[in-house]
Amino acid sequence: AVLVPYVLVVGFHHEHGLIVEYSYPEAPASLKTSAFWRQVPALSIAEGVHKVPSDFVYFFPSHVHPVARVERDRGGSAPLYGIACYRQISAKELLIADPEVTRSTVQKAVVVLTRLPLFSLLHSHVDTATREYFAQKNFQCVELFAQLYQTLNLSVPRELTSPCPADSPTFLPTVSWGLSPSRLVMMFQAQLLVLFKLVLLESKMVIYGPTGEVSVLVLTLASLFPGGLTTGLNMPKPTEPDEYALELFHKTHLLLPYLPLEQIELLRMRGLCGFVAGSSNMLFMNRPLEWIQVTADSTSGKVQLSVPGGLQDAAALTSADRQFISKILKAVNSQTPKEDETIEDETDDWIRDQFYTYIKSLLCTAAAVPGVCTGSMDITPSEAIRNSPLQHFHVPWVLAWMATTSFAQWQYRQAVDACATLSMESVGHPGVHAGFGFGFGSMVRYVSAGVRKLPPAIGSSAVVGVVSAFSLLKGGLGSVSKIFKRPTPTVPSVVADATVDSADELVVTVPSDSVFDVSLTVQTDAAVIEWWFRVESGDICFCLLKEKERVESLSEPIIEPPLDCLPSPSTTQNITAYIPPAEHETSCETDFTISSPSVVGSGHCSPSSNATPSSEFEELLPTSRYTSSSSNIHGIFQHEQTARPTTYVLRWGNTKQSARRLHYSMRVLPDPVPS
């Protein structure tokens, strides 16, 4: 079968509305009377395009009628994909008057239906033909469409027209060509990861934007998932599928690059659990519908959840998530515009690799939790997640993900396929180590090889560090998670039995059910920090923490509500103000005055528990268990320059009934770094 079976012209008829005016070759009567054919005009000339001289849209009409997917699953004919290029012209400019034209402008779209979703590859050909068609100023001249038909069917690489084109190494790169994740990152910034994770939850999502742009954005978002375009567009699957590819889109979770308003009832179809749909209609932004859970505006980059409850809780990003997306944002924002598009292409491939790693790490981490693949856990799923590295993906989100159809299909595949063993090297969240520029496994390998110098990406710097104190907490703690959730004491106490064996090494006995902390405060300059430890016998749990930025670092007062939202003078309302303390002070007492066009007031601010919240810590290395060994567990990481001193904490937890003897060290490296 040819790649492009039909080239169409869609126009507006004053009595019948949007119709297919021309087809090359001539379509059979059975196709012209089909429901599929009736959907093509509304998808080809999108809503609101009369406001612009030209536009385009990619669409997948087979998804509008899911029976096409069933036929494909049974070995029937392949689905068809649409590329439509739209233009309009003044009726006065036409060389030959058409009695059917009753409006001042004529709007038409040239449409190509193709058996493979080579949208960007074929777009330029369709756009050129559309320009030539309108340049004739005579719509009765349709000879150029026969030439377009021949050109498109002869220009496609032979391997893509084989019985199984998905086995070709050029298939996915060709399908995803022109879909730029870099633009997606620049539009939505950190919210892109929110969208990514909500798609994994199979939520009901609508992305709004200009017609052509929004269809590309939806396809680009799908391309971030391993197998996303394959399942979303119902493409042929490779003989040997990717082991990390999820059945993300299916009969009850649809991918719709563009959906016109007249087909909105599709989103309310019985049995439909979710969708990712593109729309150019502001109705979705101005009046969010109760059965649409997520709306994303590409023009402003805002992502809103219209349905409160569990989905909002699940959508929150963890510190590891923020580290992961920050790495991508930093890479994209550092790119300088260049004429050479290969730079952008390389960045796009790199971004896809990052999200591929996210999925790979998620699946490997889930498979490492006992009972996840089989569905039979000794404890509740919530407890299992909290006691494992899966917690870094956000516990509410993981619980919601485990309730999706795609997770159930992956779980079944893992249970029945004896060869489906995932790599244990990828266990853990990829964002946990993003701040270091290299993973924890790399740190351990540096120690085992006896190397004591930094990776090239880290560099070195001369800094001054201060070791503050050592703390030991004792209590009846029953699990690792409880121990490591305990807050770090504001003023740690010195441990009496800590003895110095050498200039760098310290030794301490950690009693049972206890936590032992070592804190190091680094001044504002950049620094390189080195640490290591070894337990003499048994095992011990360990994590590395970093102090979060405090509220006191703010230089401007915070007033709630904002001044421009204050009530009229006749209304009484409490006003809460946070006045930052003076430098080197932990609290302050001051008078302040608030004035606005409607309110004038004054008051007195005194120290309170809410004014200067205590420090909070985030994990740089996740909680892991280590056993006794003759070699040391060793790590080196970079402290970036900050506006105020920053505290790092090494934390060990002993959950066993007997004490553990611990050797450790933590210091700021001199400059140059010793080899």
XYZ file of C-alpha atoms in Angstrom:
675
model
C 0.000 0.000 0.000
C 1.188 3.541 -0.744
C 2.196 5.801 2.121
C -0.163 8.638 1.077
C -3.468 7.216 -0.167
C -5.292 10.555 -0.601
C -4.720 14.273 -1.134
C -7.821 16.318 -0.274
C -9.101 19.874 -0.484
C -11.439 20.959 2.307
C -13.515 24.130 2.007
C -16.521 25.954 3.410
C -19.914 25.608 1.727
C -22.538 28.207 2.575
C -25.252 25.520 2.985
C -23.359 22.398 4.113
C -20.574 23.946 6.157
C -17.122 22.371 5.992
C -16.895 19.659 3.342
C -14.320 17.665 1.349
C -14.439 19.391 -2.050
C -11.857 17.328 -3.899
C -9.958 14.067 -3.556
C -7.008 12.642 -5.468
C -7.329 9.858 -6.300
C -11.100 9.693 -6.209
C -12.276 8.159 -2.954
C -14.703 5.231 -3.164
C -18.327 5.794 -2.182
C -17.947 3.570 0.885
C -15.239 5.857 2.241
C -17.118 9.071 1.419
C -20.117 7.934 3.446
C -18.082 6.701 6.420
C -17.966 8.389 9.825
C -14.219 8.746 9.412
C -14.648 10.878 6.273
C -17.186 13.131 7.996
C -14.682 13.984 10.733
C -11.892 15.126 8.413
C -13.268 18.633 7.498
C -13.671 19.783 11.120
C -10.150 18.605 11.913
C -8.625 20.223 8.801
C -9.922 23.794 9.228
C -9.587 24.451 12.926
C -11.566 26.861 15.066
C -10.422 30.455 14.936
C -8.134 30.095 11.918
C -10.175 32.738 10.067
C -8.284 35.274 12.217
C -4.923 34.371 10.633
C -3.867 34.266 6.967
C -2.429 30.733 7.233
C -2.011 27.895 9.694
C -1.582 24.133 9.885
C -2.672 21.236 12.062
C -1.734 17.591 12.604
C -4.538 15.236 13.519
C -5.413 11.587 14.008
C -9.038 10.988 12.988
C -8.825 7.260 13.674
C -8.810 8.029 17.383
C -12.137 9.799 17.038
C -13.585 6.398 16.226
C -11.821 3.824 18.424
C -13.151 1.009 16.218
C -10.169 1.757 13.956
C -7.859 0.694 16.772
C -9.759 -2.593 17.172
C -9.415 -3.284 13.447
C -5.695 -2.614 13.689
C -5.321 -4.970 16.648
C -7.037 -7.676 14.592
C -4.608 -7.228 11.736
C -6.825 -4.912 9.714
C -5.878 -1.802 7.759
C -3.549 0.748 9.301
C -4.959 3.999 10.698
C -4.660 7.250 8.761
C -3.016 10.467 9.970
C -3.766 13.954 8.712
C -1.602 16.966 7.792
C -3.649 20.032 6.869
C -2.294 23.399 5.662
C -4.825 26.212 5.688
C -4.927 29.575 3.878
C -7.490 32.225 3.002
C -7.829 34.746 0.176
C -10.155 37.620 -0.650
C -12.956 36.590 -3.016
C -12.245 39.680 -5.142
C -8.779 38.336 -6.017
C -10.119 35.168 -7.692
C -9.676 35.103 -11.479
C -12.819 33.017 -11.988
C -15.882 33.786 -9.883
C -17.444 30.813 -8.103
C -21.236 31.021 -7.586
C -20.852 28.916 -4.429
C -18.721 31.630 -2.826
C -20.995 33.927 -0.816
C -18.458 35.368 1.633
C -15.827 38.070 1.209
C -13.030 35.595 1.874
C -12.426 32.037 0.719
C -10.956 29.562 3.208
C -9.532 26.207 2.157
C -7.139 23.578 3.438
C -4.994 21.117 1.517
C -4.981 17.834 3.414
C -2.727 14.804 3.090
C -3.806 11.514 4.646
C -0.873 9.227 5.374
C -0.450 5.732 6.789
C 2.539 6.757 8.947
C 2.627 9.847 11.205
C 5.516 11.526 9.372
C 4.036 14.922 10.190
C 7.086 17.200 10.099
C 8.708 15.303 7.230
C 5.715 15.803 4.915
C 4.598 19.210 6.197
C 6.905 21.298 3.995
C 5.633 19.543 0.827
C 2.004 20.136 1.777
C 2.651 23.773 2.695
C 4.394 24.441 -0.631
C 1.514 22.884 -2.578
C -1.000 24.977 -0.623
C 0.862 28.198 -1.472
C 0.955 27.275 -5.167
C -2.742 26.361 -5.141
C -3.712 29.768 -3.759
C -1.213 31.625 -5.972
C -3.136 30.386 -9.041
C -6.212 32.311 -7.831
C -8.253 29.670 -9.619
C -9.395 26.790 -7.437
C -10.599 24.801 -10.442
C -6.962 24.061 -11.366
C -6.183 20.939 -9.352
C -3.501 19.297 -11.511
C -0.772 20.036 -8.958
C -2.317 17.574 -6.482
C -1.521 14.604 -8.711
C 2.096 15.745 -8.727
C 2.028 16.173 -4.931
C 0.627 12.657 -4.596
C 3.449 11.183 -6.688
C 6.167 13.217 -4.963
C 5.131 12.207 -1.445
C 4.884 8.512 -2.267
C 8.286 8.462 -4.007
C 10.220 10.542 -1.461
C 9.770 8.276 1.558
C 12.730 6.005 2.424
C 12.114 2.403 1.386
C 12.669 0.985 4.890
C 9.682 2.998 6.140
C 7.375 1.328 3.633
C 8.358 -2.211 4.671
C 5.818 -4.524 6.374
C 7.336 -3.639 9.767
C 8.760 -0.102 9.495
C 9.129 0.127 13.293
C 12.108 -2.262 13.088
C 14.059 0.320 11.110
C 16.518 2.320 13.274
C 15.423 5.482 11.447
C 11.713 5.001 12.161
C 11.310 6.738 15.541
C 13.846 9.505 14.757
C 11.927 10.233 11.554
C 8.545 10.256 13.309
C 9.819 12.530 16.093
C 11.750 14.833 13.760
C 10.516 18.406 14.170
C 9.089 17.733 17.645
C 11.233 19.945 19.867
C 11.306 19.183 23.617
C 13.449 22.318 24.045
C 10.473 24.515 23.115
C 8.305 22.519 25.496
C 10.799 23.164 28.311
C 10.979 26.884 27.546
C 7.182 27.165 27.528
C 6.311 25.304 30.715
C 9.627 25.413 32.625
C 9.414 23.243 35.776
C 5.694 22.667 35.152
C 6.672 20.354 32.300
C 7.579 17.659 34.823
C 4.143 18.156 36.436
C 2.511 17.551 33.037
C 4.783 14.560 32.426
C 3.820 12.907 35.711
C 0.115 13.703 35.251
C 0.162 11.979 31.851
C 1.568 8.901 33.592
C -1.450 9.077 35.930
C -3.715 8.946 32.829
C -5.452 12.154 33.860
C -7.902 14.113 31.704
C -5.721 16.847 30.227
C -6.312 19.589 27.656
C -3.434 21.666 26.261
C -4.436 25.031 24.808
C -2.578 27.020 22.163
C -2.590 28.212 18.537
C -3.850 25.460 16.253
C -0.648 24.325 14.580
C 1.472 24.848 17.662
C -0.798 22.934 20.016
C -0.924 19.795 17.871
C 2.886 19.794 17.746
C 3.091 20.325 21.522
C 0.829 17.356 22.251
C 2.909 15.104 20.006
C 6.136 16.438 21.531
C 4.883 15.691 25.038
C 4.047 12.126 23.974
C 7.526 11.746 22.456
C 9.099 12.164 25.921
C 7.760 8.743 26.976
C 9.386 5.503 25.789
C 6.808 4.112 23.370
C 4.595 7.191 23.817
C 4.193 7.963 20.122
C 3.913 4.273 19.256
C 0.962 3.671 21.573
C -0.496 7.185 21.314
C -0.732 7.138 17.518
C -1.418 3.404 17.265
C 1.704 2.885 15.195
C 3.149 -0.524 14.359
C 5.278 -1.878 17.188
C 8.825 -3.149 16.673
C 9.458 -6.887 16.769
C 11.576 -6.408 19.904
C 9.948 -3.578 21.893
C 11.827 -1.444 24.393
C 11.689 -3.056 27.838
C 10.983 0.343 29.385
C 8.185 1.286 26.980
C 4.820 1.552 28.731
C 1.422 0.940 27.152
C 0.697 4.520 28.142
C -2.034 5.273 25.589
C -4.740 2.724 24.937
C -8.471 2.397 24.312
C -9.403 4.281 27.484
C -6.495 6.773 27.507
C -6.369 8.699 24.232
C -3.810 10.947 22.568
C -5.563 13.627 20.491
C -3.153 16.126 18.872
C -6.119 18.331 17.967
C -9.762 18.133 18.996
C -12.402 20.594 17.665
C -15.186 21.776 19.927
C -17.843 19.895 17.957
C -16.174 16.612 18.961
C -15.926 17.488 22.645
C -18.422 14.780 23.556
C -15.669 12.286 22.757
C -14.019 13.341 26.008
C -17.132 12.238 27.908
C -17.259 8.835 26.248
C -18.251 6.057 28.649
C -15.294 4.072 29.910
C -12.750 6.760 29.020
C -10.380 7.207 31.962
C -8.108 9.890 30.530
C -6.770 11.767 27.526
C -4.215 14.303 26.337
C -6.012 16.577 23.877
C -4.935 19.722 22.044
C -7.373 22.599 21.535
C -7.307 26.122 20.128
C -10.617 27.062 21.783
C -10.414 29.404 24.790
C -13.508 27.741 26.252
C -11.248 25.275 28.022
C -9.311 28.108 29.692
C -12.167 30.511 30.486
C -14.701 27.927 31.654
C -12.930 24.774 32.856
C -15.270 21.811 32.639
C -15.730 19.589 35.654
C -14.712 16.467 33.757
C -11.411 17.990 32.602
C -8.854 17.645 35.371
C -5.824 19.448 33.939
C -5.512 22.456 31.636
C -2.174 23.699 30.301
C -1.908 27.054 28.505
C 1.048 27.127 26.102
C 0.726 30.902 25.690
C 1.363 31.600 29.387
C 3.015 28.375 30.558
C 0.415 27.932 33.319
C -0.789 24.498 34.400
C -4.019 24.336 36.401
C -5.793 21.457 38.095
C -9.514 22.177 37.972
C -10.532 19.238 40.161
C -9.334 19.552 43.783
C -8.422 16.528 45.853
C -6.064 13.633 45.436
C -4.764 14.649 42.012
C -3.493 17.970 43.372
C -1.642 16.166 46.153
C -0.138 13.723 43.667
C 0.941 16.538 41.315
C 3.347 18.080 43.852
C 7.023 17.761 42.950
C 9.522 16.335 45.424
C 12.951 17.846 46.027
C 14.386 15.078 43.826
C 11.904 16.016 41.076
C 12.956 19.649 41.318
C 16.612 18.685 41.109
C 15.863 16.612 38.000
C 13.974 19.338 36.126
C 16.419 22.036 37.265
C 19.207 20.182 35.493
C 17.189 20.237 32.255
C 16.206 23.896 32.661
C 19.816 24.886 33.234
C 20.927 23.063 30.083
C 18.184 24.558 27.885
C 18.460 28.112 29.239
C 22.226 28.103 28.741
C 21.889 27.422 25.013
C 22.614 30.435 22.806
C 20.651 30.851 19.552
C 22.661 29.592 16.597
C 21.983 29.234 12.912
C 23.149 25.622 13.012
C 20.088 23.550 13.930
C 22.215 20.540 14.864
C 22.842 22.153 18.273
C 19.104 22.274 18.978
C 18.640 18.726 17.665
C 21.332 17.442 20.014
C 19.678 19.231 22.937
C 16.299 17.715 22.022
C 17.805 14.219 21.935
C 19.479 14.848 25.289
C 16.185 16.001 26.857
C 14.435 12.857 25.624
C 17.252 10.815 27.126
C 16.689 12.522 30.499
C 12.987 11.681 30.547
C 13.762 8.173 29.317
C 16.099 7.839 32.311
C 13.292 9.079 34.584
C 10.959 6.318 33.357
C 13.724 3.723 33.480
C 14.615 4.680 37.062
C 10.948 4.662 38.075
C 10.354 1.166 36.705
C 13.618 -0.246 38.069
C 12.955 1.259 41.494
C 9.404 -0.110 41.520
C 10.616 -3.557 40.464
C 13.126 -3.536 43.331
C 10.372 -3.143 45.955
C 9.269 -6.623 47.096
C 5.774 -7.483 45.943
C 5.290 -4.637 43.453
C 5.641 -6.816 40.343
C 3.543 -9.653 41.787
C 0.980 -7.469 43.569
C 1.430 -9.359 46.847
C 3.032 -7.194 49.529
C 3.578 -8.098 53.166
C 2.829 -4.491 54.156
C 0.555 -1.806 52.727
C 1.680 -0.172 49.456
C 2.004 3.150 51.270
C 4.411 1.685 53.824
C 6.381 -0.124 51.128
C 6.832 3.114 49.166
C 7.833 5.156 52.210
C 10.448 2.570 53.164
C 12.018 2.482 49.689
C 13.647 4.879 47.181
C 10.218 5.129 45.521
C 9.405 7.800 48.109
C 11.501 10.275 46.099
C 8.946 10.063 43.271
C 6.310 11.309 45.819
C 4.261 8.774 47.760
C 0.751 10.031 46.731
C 1.844 10.105 43.096
C 3.258 6.558 43.194
C 0.051 5.251 44.795
C -2.017 6.914 42.040
C 0.319 5.584 39.341
C -0.045 2.032 40.678
C -3.809 2.337 40.063
C -3.474 3.089 36.318
C -4.065 0.724 33.423
C -0.549 1.179 32.045
C 0.955 0.167 35.414
C -1.262 -2.929 35.541
C -0.099 -3.909 32.050
C 3.550 -3.379 32.986
C 3.035 -5.335 36.235
C 1.472 -8.223 34.304
C 4.348 -8.208 31.814
C 6.879 -8.387 34.645
C 4.977 -11.201 36.350
C 4.588 -13.485 33.315
C 7.872 -12.761 31.529
C 10.707 -14.609 33.212
C 13.222 -12.640 31.139
C 11.820 -9.250 32.185
C 14.587 -8.431 34.647
C 15.305 -4.714 34.871
C 18.718 -3.218 35.581
C 19.354 -2.736 39.291
C 21.911 -0.038 38.519
C 19.042 2.351 37.753
C 17.279 1.943 41.107
C 16.628 5.339 42.676
C 15.396 8.734 41.541
C 17.587 10.317 38.825
C 17.210 13.734 40.441
C 18.632 12.728 43.804
C 22.191 13.083 42.503
C 21.515 15.852 39.981
C 23.162 18.464 42.189
C 26.475 16.581 42.164
C 26.764 16.157 38.423
C 27.564 12.466 38.977
C 25.893 9.595 40.775
C 26.538 7.998 44.135
C 27.728 4.844 42.406
C 30.491 6.895 40.827
C 31.571 8.083 44.273
C 31.873 4.526 45.564
C 33.847 3.452 42.485
C 36.304 6.285 43.095
C 36.985 4.881 46.577
C 37.271 1.246 45.539
C 39.853 2.196 42.942
C 41.877 4.106 45.525
C 41.478 7.411 43.651
C 41.116 10.574 45.705
C 40.575 13.341 43.202
C 37.503 15.027 41.791
C 35.848 14.183 38.490
C 36.720 16.789 35.837
C 33.228 18.308 35.978
C 33.596 19.283 39.632
C 36.803 21.340 39.781
C 38.246 22.724 43.020
C 38.217 25.875 45.113
C 39.929 27.268 48.193
C 37.365 27.736 50.957
C 37.022 27.777 54.726
C 34.712 25.355 56.507
C 33.605 25.011 60.092
C 32.671 21.700 61.707
C 29.942 22.679 64.122
C 29.282 19.677 66.375
C 28.153 16.080 66.618
C 24.755 14.967 67.820
C 23.323 11.712 69.061
C 19.595 11.140 69.408
C 18.181 8.152 71.202
C 14.625 6.890 71.196
C 12.400 3.947 70.545
C 12.430 4.064 66.769
C 11.001 1.043 65.038
C 11.937 1.586 61.376
C 14.434 3.273 59.120
C 11.814 5.663 57.786
C 10.921 6.887 61.277
C 14.555 7.452 62.155
C 15.356 9.465 59.059
C 12.195 11.552 59.273
C 13.307 12.936 62.638
C 14.217 16.642 62.484
C 17.806 17.723 62.911
C 18.252 19.453 66.313
C 18.755 23.208 66.106
C 21.643 23.116 68.643
C 23.353 19.699 68.445
C 25.111 18.417 71.532
C 28.687 17.084 71.587
C 28.969 13.307 71.820
C 31.118 12.345 74.778
C 32.463 9.050 73.390
C 33.665 10.407 70.060
C 37.426 9.861 69.963
C 39.977 11.093 67.476
C 42.112 8.279 65.996
C 43.910 10.505 63.475
C 43.861 14.043 62.128
C 40.942 13.249 59.822
C 39.251 10.196 61.299
C 36.710 10.114 64.120
C 35.228 7.048 65.788
C 31.897 6.837 67.600
C 29.649 4.118 68.997
C 26.043 4.439 67.770
C 23.623 2.723 70.217
C 20.608 0.755 69.020
C 17.551 2.664 67.820
C 19.567 5.849 67.537
C 20.452 8.531 65.042
C 23.927 10.033 64.767
C 24.468 13.343 62.917
C 27.607 15.126 61.775
C 27.044 18.687 60.578
C 29.390 20.935 58.629
C 28.657 24.597 57.945
C 30.216 26.049 54.801
C 30.651 29.779 54.339
C 29.287 31.679 51.336
C 32.149 30.918 48.908
C 32.115 27.863 46.647
C 33.555 24.755 48.240
C 34.434 21.133 47.593
C 33.383 18.806 50.432
C 34.711 15.327 51.055
C 33.276 12.677 53.384
C 33.703 8.979 54.088
C 32.614 6.392 56.614
C 32.973 2.715 57.521
C 31.032 0.541 59.967
C 33.094 -2.081 61.822
C 30.435 -4.805 62.061
C 26.817 -5.305 61.068
C 24.973 -2.741 58.974
C 23.823 0.873 59.269
C 21.564 3.284 57.375
C 22.914 6.509 55.909
C 21.778 9.656 54.076
C 23.220 13.075 53.224
C 21.173 16.221 53.943
C 21.453 19.857 52.905
C 19.931 22.840 54.669
C 17.190 24.544 52.667
C 17.195 28.295 52.208
C 15.551 30.056 55.152
C 12.765 32.596 54.992
C 15.039 35.157 56.695
C 17.023 35.485 53.480
C 14.177 37.548 52.065
C 15.053 41.233 51.905
C 11.521 42.606 51.513
C 8.583 42.399 53.940
C 5.838 39.898 53.177
C 2.326 41.252 53.715
C -0.814 39.141 53.579
C -3.121 39.965 51.909
C -1.274 42.024 49.258
C -1.896 45.766 49.450
C -3.786 45.866 46.162
C -6.247 43.293 47.539
C -7.034 45.082 50.814
C -10.680 45.880 51.614
C -12.368 49.249 51.729
C -11.818 51.534 54.764
C -15.182 50.552 56.213
C -14.121 46.914 56.483
C -12.046 45.469 59.301
C -9.491 42.839 58.364
C -6.385 41.423 60.034
C -3.154 42.041 58.194
C -0.192 39.694 58.712
C 3.257 41.122 57.983
C 6.661 39.453 58.085
C 9.481 41.959 58.620
C 12.895 40.400 57.888
C 15.313 40.644 60.816
C 18.366 42.837 60.649
C 21.599 41.187 59.552
C 23.103 38.814 62.144
C 19.874 38.863 64.172
C 17.584 35.905 64.726
C 14.511 38.023 65.492
C 13.457 41.645 65.452
C 11.001 44.052 66.984
C 9.905 47.027 64.907
C 7.092 49.423 64.062
C 5.691 49.470 60.556
C 3.190 51.460 58.502
C 0.972 50.133 55.695
C -0.750 52.464 53.251
C -2.678 52.050 50.019
C -5.411 53.949 48.166
C -8.043 52.290 50.380
C -6.261 51.457 53.654
C -3.927 53.306 55.980
C -2.713 51.573 59.131
C 0.185 50.994 61.460
C 1.235 48.362 63.915
C 3.993 46.743 65.927
C 5.873 43.583 64.962
C 7.492 41.425 67.643
C 9.266 38.056 67.472
C 7.054 35.030 66.955
C 7.472 31.382 66.047
C 6.079 32.033 62.581
C 8.370 34.949 61.790
C 11.644 32.997 61.731
C 10.952 29.354 60.980
C 13.604 26.817 61.888
C 15.852 25.305 59.230
C 14.611 22.456 57.078
C 16.759 19.906 55.283
C 16.462 18.122 51.957
C 18.064 14.834 50.965
C 21.042 14.974 48.617
C 21.594 11.219 48.876
C 18.643 8.911 49.594
C 18.466 6.682 52.652
C 20.383 3.464 51.990
C 21.667 0.563 54.104
C 25.365 -0.331 54.159
C 27.124 -3.372 55.664
C 30.562 -3.690 57.229
C 33.451 -3.725 54.739
C 37.193 -3.208 54.697
C 36.805 -0.322 52.204
C 35.329 3.084 52.965
C 32.137 4.566 51.544
C 33.418 7.820 50.094
C 31.905 10.902 48.476
C 32.937 14.276 47.066
C 30.532 17.011 46.024
C 30.479 20.678 45.026
C 29.001 23.426 47.208
C 27.967 26.345 45.018
C 28.413 29.945 46.134
C 25.483 31.129 48.284
C 24.286 34.326 49.917
C 24.566 32.859 53.406
C 26.342 29.947 55.136
C 24.922 26.496 54.380
C 24.888 23.443 56.642
C 25.328 19.864 55.414
C 24.522 16.865 57.606
C 25.726 13.272 57.442
C 23.099 11.134 59.189
C 23.376 7.497 60.251
C 20.604 5.416 61.757
C 21.003 2.195 63.729
C 17.763 0.232 63.782
C 19.261 -2.950 65.199
C 19.326 -4.225 68.799
C 23.110 -3.928 69.153
C 25.428 -0.919 68.939
C 27.484 -0.092 65.837
C 31.077 1.167 65.786
C 31.387 3.908 63.162
C 34.492 5.490 61.604
C 33.865 8.712 59.684
C 35.214 12.027 58.410
C 33.792 15.167 56.812
C 35.846 18.163 55.705
C 36.296 20.965 53.215
C 39.075 20.087 50.785
C 42.049 22.447 50.437
C 43.071 23.898 47.107
C 44.597 22.255 45.141
C 42.856 18.924 45.695
C 45.315 16.258 46.901
C 45.952 13.509 44.358
